[in-house]
mmCIF file of C-alpha atoms in Angstrom:
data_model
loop_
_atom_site.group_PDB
_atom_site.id
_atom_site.type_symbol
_atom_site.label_atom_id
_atom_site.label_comp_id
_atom_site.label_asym_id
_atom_site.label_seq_id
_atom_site.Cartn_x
_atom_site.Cartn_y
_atom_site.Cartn_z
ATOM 1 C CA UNK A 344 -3.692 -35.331 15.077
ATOM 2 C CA UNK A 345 -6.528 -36.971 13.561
ATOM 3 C CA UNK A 346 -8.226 -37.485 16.787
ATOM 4 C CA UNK A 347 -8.420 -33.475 17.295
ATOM 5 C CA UNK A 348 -9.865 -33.129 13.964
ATOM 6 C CA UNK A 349 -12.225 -36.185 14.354
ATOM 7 C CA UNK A 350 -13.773 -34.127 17.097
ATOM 8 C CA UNK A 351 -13.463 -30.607 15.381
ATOM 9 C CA UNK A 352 -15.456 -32.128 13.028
ATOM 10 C CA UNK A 353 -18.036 -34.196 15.021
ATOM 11 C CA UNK A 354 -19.003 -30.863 16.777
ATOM 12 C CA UNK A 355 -19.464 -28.884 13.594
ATOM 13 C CA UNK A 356 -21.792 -31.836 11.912
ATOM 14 C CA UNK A 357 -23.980 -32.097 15.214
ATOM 15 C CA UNK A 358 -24.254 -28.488 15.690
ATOM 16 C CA UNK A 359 -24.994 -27.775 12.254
ATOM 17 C CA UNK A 360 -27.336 -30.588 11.902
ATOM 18 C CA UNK A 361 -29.148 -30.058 14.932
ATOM 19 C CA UNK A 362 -29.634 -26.888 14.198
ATOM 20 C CA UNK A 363 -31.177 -27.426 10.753
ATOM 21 C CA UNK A 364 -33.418 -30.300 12.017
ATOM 22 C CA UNK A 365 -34.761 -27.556 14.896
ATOM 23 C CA UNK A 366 -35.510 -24.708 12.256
ATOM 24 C CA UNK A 367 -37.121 -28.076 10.099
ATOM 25 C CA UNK A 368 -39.475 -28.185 12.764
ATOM 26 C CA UNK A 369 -40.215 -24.983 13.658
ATOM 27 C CA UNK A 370 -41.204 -24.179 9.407
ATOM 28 C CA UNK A 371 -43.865 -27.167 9.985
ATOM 29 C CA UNK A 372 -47.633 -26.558 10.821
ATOM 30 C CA UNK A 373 -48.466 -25.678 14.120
ATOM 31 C CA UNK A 374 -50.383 -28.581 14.501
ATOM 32 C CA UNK A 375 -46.894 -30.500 14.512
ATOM 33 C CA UNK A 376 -45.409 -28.832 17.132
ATOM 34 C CA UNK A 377 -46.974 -31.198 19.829
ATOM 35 C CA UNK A 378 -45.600 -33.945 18.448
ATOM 36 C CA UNK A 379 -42.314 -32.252 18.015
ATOM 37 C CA UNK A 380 -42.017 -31.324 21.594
ATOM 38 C CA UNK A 381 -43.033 -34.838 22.660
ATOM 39 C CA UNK A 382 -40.046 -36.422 20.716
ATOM 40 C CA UNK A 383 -37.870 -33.415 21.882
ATOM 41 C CA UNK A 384 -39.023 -33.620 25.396
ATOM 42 C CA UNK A 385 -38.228 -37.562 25.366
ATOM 43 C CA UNK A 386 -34.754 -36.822 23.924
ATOM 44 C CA UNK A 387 -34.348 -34.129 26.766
ATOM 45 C CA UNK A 388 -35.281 -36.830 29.448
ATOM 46 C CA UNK A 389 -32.590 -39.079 27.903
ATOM 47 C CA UNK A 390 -29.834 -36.346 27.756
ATOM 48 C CA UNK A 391 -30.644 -35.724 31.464
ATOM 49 C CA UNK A 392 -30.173 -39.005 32.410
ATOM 50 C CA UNK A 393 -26.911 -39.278 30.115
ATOM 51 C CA UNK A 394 -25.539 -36.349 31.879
ATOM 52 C CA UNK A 395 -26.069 -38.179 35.408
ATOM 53 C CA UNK A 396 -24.621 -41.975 33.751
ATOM 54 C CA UNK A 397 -21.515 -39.968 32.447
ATOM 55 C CA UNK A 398 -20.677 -37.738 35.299
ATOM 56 C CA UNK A 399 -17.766 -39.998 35.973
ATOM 57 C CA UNK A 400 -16.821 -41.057 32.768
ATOM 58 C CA UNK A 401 -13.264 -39.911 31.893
ATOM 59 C CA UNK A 402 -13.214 -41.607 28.682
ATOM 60 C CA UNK A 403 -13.065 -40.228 24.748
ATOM 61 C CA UNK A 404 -16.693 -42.167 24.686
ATOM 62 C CA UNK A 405 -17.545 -40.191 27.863
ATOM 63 C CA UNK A 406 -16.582 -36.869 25.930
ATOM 64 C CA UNK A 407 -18.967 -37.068 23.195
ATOM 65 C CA UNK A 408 -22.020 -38.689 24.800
ATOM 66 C CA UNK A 409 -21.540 -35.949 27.557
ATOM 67 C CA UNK A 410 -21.403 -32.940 24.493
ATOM 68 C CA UNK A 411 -24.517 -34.709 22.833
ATOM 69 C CA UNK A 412 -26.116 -34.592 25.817
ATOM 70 C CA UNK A 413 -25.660 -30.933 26.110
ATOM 71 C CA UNK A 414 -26.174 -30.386 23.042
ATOM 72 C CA UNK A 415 -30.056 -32.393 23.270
ATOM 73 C CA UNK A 416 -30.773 -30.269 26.629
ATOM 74 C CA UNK A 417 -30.164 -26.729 24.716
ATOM 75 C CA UNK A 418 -32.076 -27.653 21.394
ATOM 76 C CA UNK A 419 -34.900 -28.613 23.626
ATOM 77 C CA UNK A 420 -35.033 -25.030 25.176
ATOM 78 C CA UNK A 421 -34.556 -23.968 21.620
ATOM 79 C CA UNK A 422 -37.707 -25.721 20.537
ATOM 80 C CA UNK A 423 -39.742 -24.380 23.437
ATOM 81 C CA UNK A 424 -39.459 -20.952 22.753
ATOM 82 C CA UNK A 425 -39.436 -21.145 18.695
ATOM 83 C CA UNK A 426 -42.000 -23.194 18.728
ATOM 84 C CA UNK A 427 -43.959 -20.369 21.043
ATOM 85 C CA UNK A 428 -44.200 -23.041 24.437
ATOM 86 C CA UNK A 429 -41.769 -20.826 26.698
ATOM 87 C CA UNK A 430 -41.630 -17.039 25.257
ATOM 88 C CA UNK A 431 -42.560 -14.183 27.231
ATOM 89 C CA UNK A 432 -45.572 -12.244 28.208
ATOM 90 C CA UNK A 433 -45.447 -9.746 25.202
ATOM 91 C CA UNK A 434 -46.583 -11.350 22.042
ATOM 92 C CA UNK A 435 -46.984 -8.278 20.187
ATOM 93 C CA UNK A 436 -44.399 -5.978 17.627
ATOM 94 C CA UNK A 437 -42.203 -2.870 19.088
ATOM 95 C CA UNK A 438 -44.958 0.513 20.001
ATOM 96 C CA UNK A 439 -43.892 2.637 17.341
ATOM 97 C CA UNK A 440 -41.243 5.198 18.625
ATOM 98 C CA UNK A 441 -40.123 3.222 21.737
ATOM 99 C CA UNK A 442 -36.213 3.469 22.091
ATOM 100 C CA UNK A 443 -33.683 3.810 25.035
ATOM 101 C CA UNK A 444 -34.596 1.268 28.592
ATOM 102 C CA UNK A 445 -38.356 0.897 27.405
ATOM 103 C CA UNK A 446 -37.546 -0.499 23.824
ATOM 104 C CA UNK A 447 -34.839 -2.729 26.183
ATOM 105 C CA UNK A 448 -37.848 -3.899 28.216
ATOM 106 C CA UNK A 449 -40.023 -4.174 25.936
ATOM 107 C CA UNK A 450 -38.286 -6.607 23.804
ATOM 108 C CA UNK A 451 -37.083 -8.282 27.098
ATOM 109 C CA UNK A 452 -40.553 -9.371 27.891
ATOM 110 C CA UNK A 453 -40.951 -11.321 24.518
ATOM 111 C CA UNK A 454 -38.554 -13.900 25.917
ATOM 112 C CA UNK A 455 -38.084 -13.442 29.425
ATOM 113 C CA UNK A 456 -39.759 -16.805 30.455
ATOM 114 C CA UNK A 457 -37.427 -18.640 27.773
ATOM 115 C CA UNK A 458 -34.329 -16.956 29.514
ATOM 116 C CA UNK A 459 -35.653 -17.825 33.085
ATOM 117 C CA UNK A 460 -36.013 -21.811 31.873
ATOM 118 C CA UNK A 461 -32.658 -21.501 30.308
ATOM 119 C CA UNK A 462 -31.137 -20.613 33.638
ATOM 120 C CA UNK A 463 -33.156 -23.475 34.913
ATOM 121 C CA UNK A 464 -31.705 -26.089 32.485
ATOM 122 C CA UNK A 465 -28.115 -25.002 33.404
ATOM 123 C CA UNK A 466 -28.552 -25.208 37.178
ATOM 124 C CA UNK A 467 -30.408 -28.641 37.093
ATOM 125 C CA UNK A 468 -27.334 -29.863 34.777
ATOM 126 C CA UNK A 469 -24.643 -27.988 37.099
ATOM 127 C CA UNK A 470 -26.498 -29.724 40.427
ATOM 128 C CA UNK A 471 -26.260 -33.137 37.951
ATOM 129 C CA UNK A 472 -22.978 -33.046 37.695
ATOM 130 C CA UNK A 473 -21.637 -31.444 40.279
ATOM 131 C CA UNK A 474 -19.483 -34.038 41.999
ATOM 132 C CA UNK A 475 -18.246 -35.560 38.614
ATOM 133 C CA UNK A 476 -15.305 -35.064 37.106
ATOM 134 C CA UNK A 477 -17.143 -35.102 33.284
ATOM 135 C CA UNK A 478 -18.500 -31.907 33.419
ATOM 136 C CA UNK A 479 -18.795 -31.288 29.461
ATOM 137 C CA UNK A 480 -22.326 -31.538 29.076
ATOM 138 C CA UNK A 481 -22.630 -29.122 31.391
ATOM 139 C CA UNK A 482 -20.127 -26.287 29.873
ATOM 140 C CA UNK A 483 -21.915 -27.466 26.329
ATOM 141 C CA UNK A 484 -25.024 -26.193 27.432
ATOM 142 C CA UNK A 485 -23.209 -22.868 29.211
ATOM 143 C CA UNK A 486 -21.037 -22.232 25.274
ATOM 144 C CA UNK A 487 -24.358 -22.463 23.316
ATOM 145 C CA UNK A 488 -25.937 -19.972 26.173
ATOM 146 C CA UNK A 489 -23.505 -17.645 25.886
ATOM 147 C CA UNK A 490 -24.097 -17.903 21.885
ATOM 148 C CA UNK A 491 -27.437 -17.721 22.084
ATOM 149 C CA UNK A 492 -27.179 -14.629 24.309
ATOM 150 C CA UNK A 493 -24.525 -12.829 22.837
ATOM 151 C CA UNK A 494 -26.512 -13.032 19.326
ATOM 152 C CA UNK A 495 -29.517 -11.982 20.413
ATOM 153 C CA UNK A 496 -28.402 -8.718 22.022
ATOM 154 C CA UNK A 497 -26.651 -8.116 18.661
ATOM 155 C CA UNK A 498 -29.125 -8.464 16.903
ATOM 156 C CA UNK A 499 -31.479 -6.272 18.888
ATOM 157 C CA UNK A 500 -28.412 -3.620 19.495
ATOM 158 C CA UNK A 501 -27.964 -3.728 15.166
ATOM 159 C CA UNK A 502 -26.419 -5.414 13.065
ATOM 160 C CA UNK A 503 -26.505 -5.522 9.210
ATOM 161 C CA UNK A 504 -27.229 -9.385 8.716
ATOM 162 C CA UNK A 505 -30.694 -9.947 11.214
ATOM 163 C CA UNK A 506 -31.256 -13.348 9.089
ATOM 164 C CA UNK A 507 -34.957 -12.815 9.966
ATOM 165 C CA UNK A 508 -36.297 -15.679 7.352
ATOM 166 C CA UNK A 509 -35.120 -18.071 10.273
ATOM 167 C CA UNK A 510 -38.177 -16.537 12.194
ATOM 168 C CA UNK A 511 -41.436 -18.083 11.732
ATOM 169 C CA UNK A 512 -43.951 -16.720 11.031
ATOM 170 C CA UNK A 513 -46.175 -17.379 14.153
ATOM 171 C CA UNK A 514 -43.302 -14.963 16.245
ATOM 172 C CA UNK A 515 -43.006 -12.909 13.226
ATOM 173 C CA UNK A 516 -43.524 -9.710 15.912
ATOM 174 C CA UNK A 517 -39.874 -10.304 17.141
ATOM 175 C CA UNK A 518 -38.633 -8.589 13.463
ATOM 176 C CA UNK A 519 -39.604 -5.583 14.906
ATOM 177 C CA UNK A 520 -37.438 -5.504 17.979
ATOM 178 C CA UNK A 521 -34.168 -6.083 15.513
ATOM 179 C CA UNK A 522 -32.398 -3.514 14.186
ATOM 180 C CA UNK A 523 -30.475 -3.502 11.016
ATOM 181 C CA UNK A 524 -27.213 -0.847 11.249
ATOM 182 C CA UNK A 525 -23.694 -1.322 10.270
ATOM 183 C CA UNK A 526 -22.374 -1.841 13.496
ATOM 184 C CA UNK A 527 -23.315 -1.920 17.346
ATOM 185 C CA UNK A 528 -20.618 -1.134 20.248
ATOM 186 C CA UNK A 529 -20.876 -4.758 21.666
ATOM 187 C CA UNK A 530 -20.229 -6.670 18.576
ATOM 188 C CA UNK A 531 -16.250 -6.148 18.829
ATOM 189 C CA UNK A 532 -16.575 -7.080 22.658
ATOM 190 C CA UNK A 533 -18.553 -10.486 21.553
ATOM 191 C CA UNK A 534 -15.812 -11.359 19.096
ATOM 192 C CA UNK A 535 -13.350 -10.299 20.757
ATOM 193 C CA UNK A 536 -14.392 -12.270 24.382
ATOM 194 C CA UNK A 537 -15.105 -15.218 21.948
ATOM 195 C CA UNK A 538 -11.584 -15.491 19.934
ATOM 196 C CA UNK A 539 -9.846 -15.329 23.033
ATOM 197 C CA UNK A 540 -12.131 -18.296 24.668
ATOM 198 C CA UNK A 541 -11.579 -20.148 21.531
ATOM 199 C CA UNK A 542 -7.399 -19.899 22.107
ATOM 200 C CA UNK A 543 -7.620 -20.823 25.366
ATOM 201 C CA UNK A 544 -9.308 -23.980 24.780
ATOM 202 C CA UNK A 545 -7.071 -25.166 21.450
ATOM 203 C CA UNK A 546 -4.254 -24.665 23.965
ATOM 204 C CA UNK A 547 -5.878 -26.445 26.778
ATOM 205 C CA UNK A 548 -6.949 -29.425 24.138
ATOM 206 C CA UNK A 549 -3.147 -29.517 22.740
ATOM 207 C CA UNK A 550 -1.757 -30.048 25.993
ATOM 208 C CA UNK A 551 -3.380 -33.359 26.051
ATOM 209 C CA UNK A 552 -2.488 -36.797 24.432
ATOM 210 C CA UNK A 553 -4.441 -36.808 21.192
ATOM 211 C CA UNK A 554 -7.641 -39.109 22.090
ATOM 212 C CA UNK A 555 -7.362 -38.327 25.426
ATOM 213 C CA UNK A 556 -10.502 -37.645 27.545
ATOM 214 C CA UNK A 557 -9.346 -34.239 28.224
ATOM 215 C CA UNK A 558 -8.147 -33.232 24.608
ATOM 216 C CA UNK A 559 -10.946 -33.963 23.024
ATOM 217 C CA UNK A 560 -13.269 -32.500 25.665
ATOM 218 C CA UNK A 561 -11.596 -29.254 25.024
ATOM 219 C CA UNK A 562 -11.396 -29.626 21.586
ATOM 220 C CA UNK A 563 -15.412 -30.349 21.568
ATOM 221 C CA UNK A 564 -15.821 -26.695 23.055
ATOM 222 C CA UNK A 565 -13.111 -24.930 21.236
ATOM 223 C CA UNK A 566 -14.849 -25.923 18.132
ATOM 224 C CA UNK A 567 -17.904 -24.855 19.399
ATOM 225 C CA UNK A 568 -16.619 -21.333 20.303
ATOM 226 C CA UNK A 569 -15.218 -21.208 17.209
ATOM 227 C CA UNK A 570 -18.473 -21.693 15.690
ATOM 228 C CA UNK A 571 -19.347 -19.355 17.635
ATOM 229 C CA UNK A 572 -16.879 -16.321 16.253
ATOM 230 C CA UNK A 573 -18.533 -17.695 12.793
ATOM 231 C CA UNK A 574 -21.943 -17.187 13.906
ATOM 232 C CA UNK A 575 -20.989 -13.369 14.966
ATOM 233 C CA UNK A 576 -19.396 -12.493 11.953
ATOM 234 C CA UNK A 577 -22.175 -13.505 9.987
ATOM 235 C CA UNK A 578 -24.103 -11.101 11.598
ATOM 236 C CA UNK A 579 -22.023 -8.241 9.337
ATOM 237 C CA UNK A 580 -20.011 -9.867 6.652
ATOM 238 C CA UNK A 581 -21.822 -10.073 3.094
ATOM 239 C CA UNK A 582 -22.484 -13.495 3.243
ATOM 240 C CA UNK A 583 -25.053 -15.723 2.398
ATOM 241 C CA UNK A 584 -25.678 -17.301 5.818
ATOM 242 C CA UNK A 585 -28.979 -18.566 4.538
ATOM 243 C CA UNK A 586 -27.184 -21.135 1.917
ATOM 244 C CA UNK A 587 -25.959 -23.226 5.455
ATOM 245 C CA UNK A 588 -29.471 -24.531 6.223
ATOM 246 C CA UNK A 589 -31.346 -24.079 2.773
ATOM 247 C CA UNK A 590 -32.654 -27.400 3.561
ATOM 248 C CA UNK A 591 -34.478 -27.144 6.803
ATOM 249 C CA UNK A 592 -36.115 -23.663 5.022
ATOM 250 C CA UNK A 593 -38.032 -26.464 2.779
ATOM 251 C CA UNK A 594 -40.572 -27.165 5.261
ATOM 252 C CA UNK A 595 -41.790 -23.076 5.274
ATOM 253 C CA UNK A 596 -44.834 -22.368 2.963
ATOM 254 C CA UNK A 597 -43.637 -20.226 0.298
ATOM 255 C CA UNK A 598 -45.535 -16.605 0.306
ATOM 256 C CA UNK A 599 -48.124 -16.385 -1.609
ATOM 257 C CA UNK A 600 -48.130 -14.210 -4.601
ATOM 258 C CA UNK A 601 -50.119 -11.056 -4.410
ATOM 259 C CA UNK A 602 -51.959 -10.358 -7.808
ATOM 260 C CA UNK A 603 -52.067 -6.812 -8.686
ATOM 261 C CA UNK A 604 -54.709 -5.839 -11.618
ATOM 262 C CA UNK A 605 -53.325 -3.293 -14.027
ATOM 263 C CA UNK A 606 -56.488 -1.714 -14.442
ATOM 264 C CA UNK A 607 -59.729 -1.385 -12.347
ATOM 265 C CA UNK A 608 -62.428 -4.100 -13.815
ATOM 266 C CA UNK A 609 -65.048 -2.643 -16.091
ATOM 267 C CA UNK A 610 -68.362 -2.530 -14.320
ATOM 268 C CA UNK A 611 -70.975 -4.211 -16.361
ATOM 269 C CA UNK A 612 -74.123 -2.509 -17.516
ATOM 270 C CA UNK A 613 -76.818 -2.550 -14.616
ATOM 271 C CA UNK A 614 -79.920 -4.451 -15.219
ATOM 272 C CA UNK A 615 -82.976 -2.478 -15.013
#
């Protein structure tokens, strides 16, 4: 059994520290952020190429470098849009007042472009490996989409937790197309759809010989839709999802105290 839990917790420490090293970046000057995409872009180039050397790889080894791969290819499309490379055309907060399909459009033009590269990303992987029989980068890259997606229309639909201090500051307009409410209509459908996928896979994985190719391949992704479930219900439950990544928050500038006087100043007398 340790093998399943050897790759339960692999997924949660790369996911979790990939994701703090990404939100890291994105608190650093802008001047940074070339640099950041250059090292990001070189680790994409090397994931690609991982996913093409593993294709074929049925092995535990295979497993992981395939997942890591996946994992490389979806923080880089994470980077490009928080880092404001690949947003949309609308760079500007919610018109006062806008609500029903316009307020839907509207906020669906502040990403549009990062959705249409995401699509990209999973076609070029699914064309990659296509004719191999390691296909776990590639369903990676699909879990983390539907996470990403899933999210991001509950946050827009409502939800109470919008964890907007992971925005910074430069697409600090986006706080305006969230909306904080106790509860939207899709959130029990994301769970719900999520829970299940996460069954399926522990039964898939436990099939399997333990260190087999094929249980911890499944056992990779049920851990990551399992993360998943987490991720949604810290969009409502009272708790402090901040405290997971209080350490890539270090690189923000802190605000910057506004001084209020208690009294007007005195004018002094007027020379003559």
């Amino acid at each position: 059994m340790h093998e399943f839990a050897l790759a339960a917790a692999a997924a949660v420490a790369l996911w979790w520290l990939s994701t703090g090293v990404i939100i890291f970046l994105d608190g650093l000057p802008q001047s940074t952020f070339r640099w950041s995409m250059l090292g990001a872009s070189a680790l994409a180039l090397a994931a690609i190429w991982g996913l093409w050397e593993t294709r074929a790889t049925t092995t535990p080894a295979g497993a992981y470098l395939a997942f890591c791969c996946g994992l490389v290819a979806w923080g880089w499309q994470t980077m490009t849009f928080y880092m404001g490379y690949i947003t949309g055309p609308r760079k500007t907060p919610c018109p006062p007042g806008l609500s029903g399909w316009s307020r839907f459009l509207a906020a669906s033009s502040t990403n549009i472009s990062h959705e249409v590269a995401i699509a990209a990303g999973a076609l070029l992987i699914a064309t990659i490996v296509r004719d191999g029989a390691n296909q776990i980068g590639l369903w990676t890259y699909l879990v983390l989409w539907w996470m990403h997606l899933s999210g991001k229309l509950n946050v827009y639909l409502g939800v109470p937790n919008l964890s907007e201090e992971f925005i910074p500051e430069h697409l600090g307009y986006l706080r305006s197309y969230m909306r904080c409410q106790p509860m939207n209509l899709l959130f029990p459908v994301s769970v719900t759809v999520s829970t299940v996928l996460t069954a399926w896979l522990v039964l898939l994985a436990s099939q399997h010989a333990p260190g087999s190719f094929e249980a911890i391949a499944y056992t990779l992704l049920a851990t990551l839709m399992a993360l998943a479930v987490l991720e949604h219900w810290l969009l409502v439950l009272p708790l402090p999802a901040m405290a997971l990544w209080t350490w890539s928050l270090s690189s923000r500038n802190p605000p910057q105290p506004v001084i209020v006087n208690a009294s007007p100043p005195i004018a002094g007398p007027r020379s003559a």
